[in-house]
PDB file of C-alpha atoms in Angstrom:
ATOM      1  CA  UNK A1180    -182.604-162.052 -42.190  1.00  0.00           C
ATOM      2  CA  UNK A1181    -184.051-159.283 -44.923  1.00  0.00           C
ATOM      3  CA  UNK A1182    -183.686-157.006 -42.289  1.00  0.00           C
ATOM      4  CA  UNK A1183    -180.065-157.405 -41.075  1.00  0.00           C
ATOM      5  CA  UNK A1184    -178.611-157.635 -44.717  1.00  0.00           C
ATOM      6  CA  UNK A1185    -180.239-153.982 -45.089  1.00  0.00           C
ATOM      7  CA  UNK A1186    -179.495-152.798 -42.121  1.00  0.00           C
ATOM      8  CA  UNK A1187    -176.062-153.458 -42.668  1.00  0.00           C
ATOM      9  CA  UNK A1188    -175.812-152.149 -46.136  1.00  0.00           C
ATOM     10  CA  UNK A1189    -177.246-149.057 -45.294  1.00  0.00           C
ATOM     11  CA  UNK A1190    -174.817-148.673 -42.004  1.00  0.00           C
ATOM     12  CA  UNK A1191    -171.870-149.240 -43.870  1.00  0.00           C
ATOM     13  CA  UNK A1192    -173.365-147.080 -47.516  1.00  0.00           C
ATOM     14  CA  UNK A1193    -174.610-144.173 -44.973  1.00  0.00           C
ATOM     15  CA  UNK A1194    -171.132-144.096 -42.687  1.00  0.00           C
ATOM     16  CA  UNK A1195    -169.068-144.196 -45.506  1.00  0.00           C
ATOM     17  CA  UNK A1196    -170.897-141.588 -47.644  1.00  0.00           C
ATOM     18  CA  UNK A1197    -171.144-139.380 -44.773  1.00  0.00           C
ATOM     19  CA  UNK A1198    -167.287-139.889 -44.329  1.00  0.00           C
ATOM     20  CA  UNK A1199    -166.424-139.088 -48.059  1.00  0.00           C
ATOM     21  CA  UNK A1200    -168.542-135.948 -47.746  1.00  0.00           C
ATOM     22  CA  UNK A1201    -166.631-134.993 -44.648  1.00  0.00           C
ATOM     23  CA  UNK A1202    -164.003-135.454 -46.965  1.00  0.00           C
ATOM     24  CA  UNK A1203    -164.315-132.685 -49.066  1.00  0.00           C
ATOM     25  CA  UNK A1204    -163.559-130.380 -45.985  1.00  0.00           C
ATOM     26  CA  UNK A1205    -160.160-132.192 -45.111  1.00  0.00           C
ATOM     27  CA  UNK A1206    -157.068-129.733 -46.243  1.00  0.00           C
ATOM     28  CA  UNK A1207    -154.337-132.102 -44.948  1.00  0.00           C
ATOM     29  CA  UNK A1208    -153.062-134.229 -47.172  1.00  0.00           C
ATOM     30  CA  UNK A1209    -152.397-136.734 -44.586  1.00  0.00           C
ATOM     31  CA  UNK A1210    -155.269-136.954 -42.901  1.00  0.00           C
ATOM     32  CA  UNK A1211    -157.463-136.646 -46.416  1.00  0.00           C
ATOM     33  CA  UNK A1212    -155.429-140.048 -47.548  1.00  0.00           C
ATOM     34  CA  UNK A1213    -156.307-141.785 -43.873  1.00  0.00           C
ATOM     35  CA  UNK A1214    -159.630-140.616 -43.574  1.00  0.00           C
ATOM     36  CA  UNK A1215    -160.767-141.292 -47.530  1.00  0.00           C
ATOM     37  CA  UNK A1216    -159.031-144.806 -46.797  1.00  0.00           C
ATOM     38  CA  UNK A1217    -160.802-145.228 -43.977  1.00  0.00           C
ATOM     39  CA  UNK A1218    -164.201-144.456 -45.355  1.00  0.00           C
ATOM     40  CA  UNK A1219    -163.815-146.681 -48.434  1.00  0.00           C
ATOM     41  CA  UNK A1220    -162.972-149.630 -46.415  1.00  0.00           C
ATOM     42  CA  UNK A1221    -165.652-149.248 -43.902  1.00  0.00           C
ATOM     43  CA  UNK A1222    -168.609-148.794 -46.767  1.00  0.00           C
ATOM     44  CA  UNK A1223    -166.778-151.917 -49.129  1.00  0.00           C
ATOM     45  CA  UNK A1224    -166.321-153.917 -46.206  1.00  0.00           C
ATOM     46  CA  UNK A1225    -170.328-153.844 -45.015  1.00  0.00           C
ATOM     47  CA  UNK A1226    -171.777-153.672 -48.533  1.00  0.00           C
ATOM     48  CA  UNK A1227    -169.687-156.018 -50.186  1.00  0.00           C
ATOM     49  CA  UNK A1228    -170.540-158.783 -46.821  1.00  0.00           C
ATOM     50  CA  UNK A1229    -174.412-157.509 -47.546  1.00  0.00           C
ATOM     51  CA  UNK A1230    -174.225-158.283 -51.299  1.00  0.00           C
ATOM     52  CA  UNK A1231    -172.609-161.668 -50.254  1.00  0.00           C
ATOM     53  CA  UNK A1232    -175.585-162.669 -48.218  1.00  0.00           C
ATOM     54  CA  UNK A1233    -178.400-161.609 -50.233  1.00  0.00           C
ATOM     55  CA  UNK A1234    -176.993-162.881 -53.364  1.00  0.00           C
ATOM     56  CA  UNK A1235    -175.564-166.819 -51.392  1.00  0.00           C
ATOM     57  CA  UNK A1236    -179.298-167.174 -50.217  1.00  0.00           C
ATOM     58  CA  UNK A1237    -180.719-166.864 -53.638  1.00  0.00           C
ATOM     59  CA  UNK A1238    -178.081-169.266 -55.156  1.00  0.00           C
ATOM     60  CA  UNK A1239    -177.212-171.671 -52.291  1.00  0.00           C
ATOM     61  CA  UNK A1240    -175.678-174.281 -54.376  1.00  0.00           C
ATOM     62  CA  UNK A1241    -173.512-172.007 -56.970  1.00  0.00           C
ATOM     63  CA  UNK A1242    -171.749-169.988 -53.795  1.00  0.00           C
ATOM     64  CA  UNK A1243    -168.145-169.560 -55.998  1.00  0.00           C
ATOM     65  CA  UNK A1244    -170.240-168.037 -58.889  1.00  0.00           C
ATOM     66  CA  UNK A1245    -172.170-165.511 -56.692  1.00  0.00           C
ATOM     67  CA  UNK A1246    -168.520-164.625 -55.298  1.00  0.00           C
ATOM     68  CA  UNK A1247    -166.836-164.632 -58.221  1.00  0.00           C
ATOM     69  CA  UNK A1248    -169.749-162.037 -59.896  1.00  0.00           C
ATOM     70  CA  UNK A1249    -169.957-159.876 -56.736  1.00  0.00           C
ATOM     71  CA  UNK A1250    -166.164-159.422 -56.846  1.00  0.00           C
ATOM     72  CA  UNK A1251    -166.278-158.680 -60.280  1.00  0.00           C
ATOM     73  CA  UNK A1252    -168.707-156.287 -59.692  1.00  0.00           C
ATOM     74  CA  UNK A1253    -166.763-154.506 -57.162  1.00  0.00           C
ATOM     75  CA  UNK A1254    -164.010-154.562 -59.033  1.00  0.00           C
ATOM     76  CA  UNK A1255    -165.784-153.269 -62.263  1.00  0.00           C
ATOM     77  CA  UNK A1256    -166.942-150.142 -60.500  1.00  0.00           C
ATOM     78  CA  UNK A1257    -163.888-149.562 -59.426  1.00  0.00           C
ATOM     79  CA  UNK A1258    -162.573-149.443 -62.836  1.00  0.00           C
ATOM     80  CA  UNK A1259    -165.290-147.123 -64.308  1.00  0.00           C
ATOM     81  CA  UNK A1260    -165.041-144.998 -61.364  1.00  0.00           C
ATOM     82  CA  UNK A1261    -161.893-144.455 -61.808  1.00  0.00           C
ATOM     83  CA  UNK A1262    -162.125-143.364 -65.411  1.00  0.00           C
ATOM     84  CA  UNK A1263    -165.836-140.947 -64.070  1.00  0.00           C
ATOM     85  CA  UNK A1264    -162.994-139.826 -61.332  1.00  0.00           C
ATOM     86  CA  UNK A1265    -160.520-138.606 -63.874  1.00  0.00           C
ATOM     87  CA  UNK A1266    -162.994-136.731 -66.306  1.00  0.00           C
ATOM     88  CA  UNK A1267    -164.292-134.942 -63.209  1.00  0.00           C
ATOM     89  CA  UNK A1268    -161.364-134.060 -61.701  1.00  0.00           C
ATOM     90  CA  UNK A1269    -159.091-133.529 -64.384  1.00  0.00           C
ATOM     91  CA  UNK A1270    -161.328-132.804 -67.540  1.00  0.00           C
ATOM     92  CA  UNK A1271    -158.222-130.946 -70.022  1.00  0.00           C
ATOM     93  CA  UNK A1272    -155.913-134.275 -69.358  1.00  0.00           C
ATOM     94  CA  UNK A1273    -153.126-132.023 -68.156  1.00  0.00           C
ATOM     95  CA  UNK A1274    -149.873-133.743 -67.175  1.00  0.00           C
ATOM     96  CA  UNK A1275    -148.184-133.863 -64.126  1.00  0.00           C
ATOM     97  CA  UNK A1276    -145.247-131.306 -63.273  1.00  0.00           C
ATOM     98  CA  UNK A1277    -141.655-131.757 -61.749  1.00  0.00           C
ATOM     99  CA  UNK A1278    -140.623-130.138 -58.528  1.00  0.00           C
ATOM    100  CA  UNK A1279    -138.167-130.469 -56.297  1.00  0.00           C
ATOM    101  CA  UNK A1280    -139.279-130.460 -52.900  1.00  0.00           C
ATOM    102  CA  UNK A1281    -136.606-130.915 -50.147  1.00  0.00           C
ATOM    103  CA  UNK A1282    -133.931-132.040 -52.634  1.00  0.00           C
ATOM    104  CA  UNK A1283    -136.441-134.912 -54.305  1.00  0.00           C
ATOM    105  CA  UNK A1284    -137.796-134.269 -57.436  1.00  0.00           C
ATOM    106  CA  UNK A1285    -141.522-135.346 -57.463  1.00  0.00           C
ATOM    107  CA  UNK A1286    -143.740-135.523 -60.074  1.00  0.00           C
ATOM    108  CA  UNK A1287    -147.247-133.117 -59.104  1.00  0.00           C
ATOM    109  CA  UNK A1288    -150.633-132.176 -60.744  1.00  0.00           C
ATOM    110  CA  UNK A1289    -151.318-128.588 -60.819  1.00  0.00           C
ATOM    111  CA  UNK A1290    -153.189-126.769 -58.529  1.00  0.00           C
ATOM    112  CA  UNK A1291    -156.148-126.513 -60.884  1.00  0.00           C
ATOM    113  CA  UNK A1292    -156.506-130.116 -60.832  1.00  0.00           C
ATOM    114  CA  UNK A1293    -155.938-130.317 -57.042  1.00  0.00           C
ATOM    115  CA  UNK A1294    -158.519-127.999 -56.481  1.00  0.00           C
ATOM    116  CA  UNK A1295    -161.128-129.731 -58.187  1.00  0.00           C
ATOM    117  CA  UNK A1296    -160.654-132.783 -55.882  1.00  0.00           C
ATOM    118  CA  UNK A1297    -163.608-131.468 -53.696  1.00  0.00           C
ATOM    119  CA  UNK A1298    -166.143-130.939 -56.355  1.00  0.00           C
ATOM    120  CA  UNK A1299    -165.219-134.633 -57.941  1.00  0.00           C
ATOM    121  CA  UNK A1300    -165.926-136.035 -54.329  1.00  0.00           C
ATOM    122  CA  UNK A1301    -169.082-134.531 -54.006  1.00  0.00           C
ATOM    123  CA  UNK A1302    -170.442-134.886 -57.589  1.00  0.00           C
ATOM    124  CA  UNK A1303    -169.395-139.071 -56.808  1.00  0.00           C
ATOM    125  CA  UNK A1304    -171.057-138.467 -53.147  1.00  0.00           C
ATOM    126  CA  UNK A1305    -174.402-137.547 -55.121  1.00  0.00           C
ATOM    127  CA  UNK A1306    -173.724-140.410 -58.059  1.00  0.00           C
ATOM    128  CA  UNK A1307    -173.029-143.285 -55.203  1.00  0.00           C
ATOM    129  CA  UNK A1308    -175.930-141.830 -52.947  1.00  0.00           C
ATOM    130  CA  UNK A1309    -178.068-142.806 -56.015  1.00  0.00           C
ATOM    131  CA  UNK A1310    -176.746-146.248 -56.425  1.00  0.00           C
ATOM    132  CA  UNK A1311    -176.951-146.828 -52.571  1.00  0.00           C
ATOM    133  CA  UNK A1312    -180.481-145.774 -52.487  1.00  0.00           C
ATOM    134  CA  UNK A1313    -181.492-147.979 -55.473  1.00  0.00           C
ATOM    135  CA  UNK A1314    -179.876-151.164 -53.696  1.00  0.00           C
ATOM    136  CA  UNK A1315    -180.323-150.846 -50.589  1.00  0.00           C
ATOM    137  CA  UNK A1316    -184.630-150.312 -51.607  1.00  0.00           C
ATOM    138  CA  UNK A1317    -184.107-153.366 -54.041  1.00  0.00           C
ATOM    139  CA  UNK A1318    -181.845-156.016 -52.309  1.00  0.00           C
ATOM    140  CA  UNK A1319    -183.574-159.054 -50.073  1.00  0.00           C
ATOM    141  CA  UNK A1320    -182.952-162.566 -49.249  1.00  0.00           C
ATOM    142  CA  UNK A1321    -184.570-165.277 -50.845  1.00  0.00           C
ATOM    143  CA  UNK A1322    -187.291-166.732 -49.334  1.00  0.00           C
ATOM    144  CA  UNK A1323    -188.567-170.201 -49.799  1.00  0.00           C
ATOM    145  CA  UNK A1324    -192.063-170.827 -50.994  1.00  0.00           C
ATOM    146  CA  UNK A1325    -192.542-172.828 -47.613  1.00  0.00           C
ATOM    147  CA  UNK A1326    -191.329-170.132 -45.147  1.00  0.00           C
ATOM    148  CA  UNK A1327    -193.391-167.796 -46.796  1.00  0.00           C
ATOM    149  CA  UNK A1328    -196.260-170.254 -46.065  1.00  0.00           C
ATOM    150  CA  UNK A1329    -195.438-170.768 -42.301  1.00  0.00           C
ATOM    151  CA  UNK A1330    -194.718-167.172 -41.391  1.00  0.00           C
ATOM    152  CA  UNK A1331    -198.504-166.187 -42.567  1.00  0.00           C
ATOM    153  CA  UNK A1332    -199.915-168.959 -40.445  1.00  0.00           C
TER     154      UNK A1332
END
């Protein structure tokens, strides 16, 4: 069962990392926002059903609690990478800018911070590579004292 919870976490970790880093080629804004969507759902989708696994077979009986920290896990990194996200891509804090474009006004970052977009993807690429490689050499499934005892016999 070790096996499959890896092997999924490092499907979904490698396809999705691979997909962010294609990213960083993309010059259409459309098909940046589906493709980046895309990629984030595929690698949260498989890691976050590999953490569930792993972590429900160490603590059969407290199921909510391993849910309820997993999520907040999730969640937390979202929340810090959002703040690592910002510094990278827009270090001075500059504000957005008004333009009208085709008779709405809409409210733009500059194309300084625009064009840092790339680099921030691929400096997170490298920082998330890091984290994938960590858990996906450190995460199992908890074996019983007994089935470790019947599968050396």
């Amino acid at each position: 069962f070790v096996l499959f919870v890896r092997r999924v976490l490092i499907a979904g970790g490698g396809a999705s990392l691979g997909l962010i880093y294609a990213c960083t080629f993309i010059e259409s804004p459309m098909l940046f926002i589906y493709s980046y969507g895309f990629a984030m759902g595929l690698g949260k989708g498989f890691m976050y059903s590999a953490a569930l696994q792993a972590g429900w077979s160490h603590l059969q009986g407290r199921l909510g609690l391993v849910s309820g920290l997993i999520i907040c896990g999730f969640g937390f990194g979202g929340f810090i990478f959002g703040i690592v996200m910002n510094r990278l891509c827009n270090p001075e804090n500059i504000s957005v800018e008004k333009y009208m474009i085709d008779g709405q006004e809409e409210a733009l970052f500059p194309g300084e911070v625009a064009e840092r977009v790339p680099y921030m993807l691929k400096s997170l690429c490298l920082i998330w590579s890091c984290l994938f490689l960590f858990g996906a050499c450190t995460v199992h499934t908890y074996k019983a004292p007994l089935e470790i005892m019947d599968s050396q016999v």
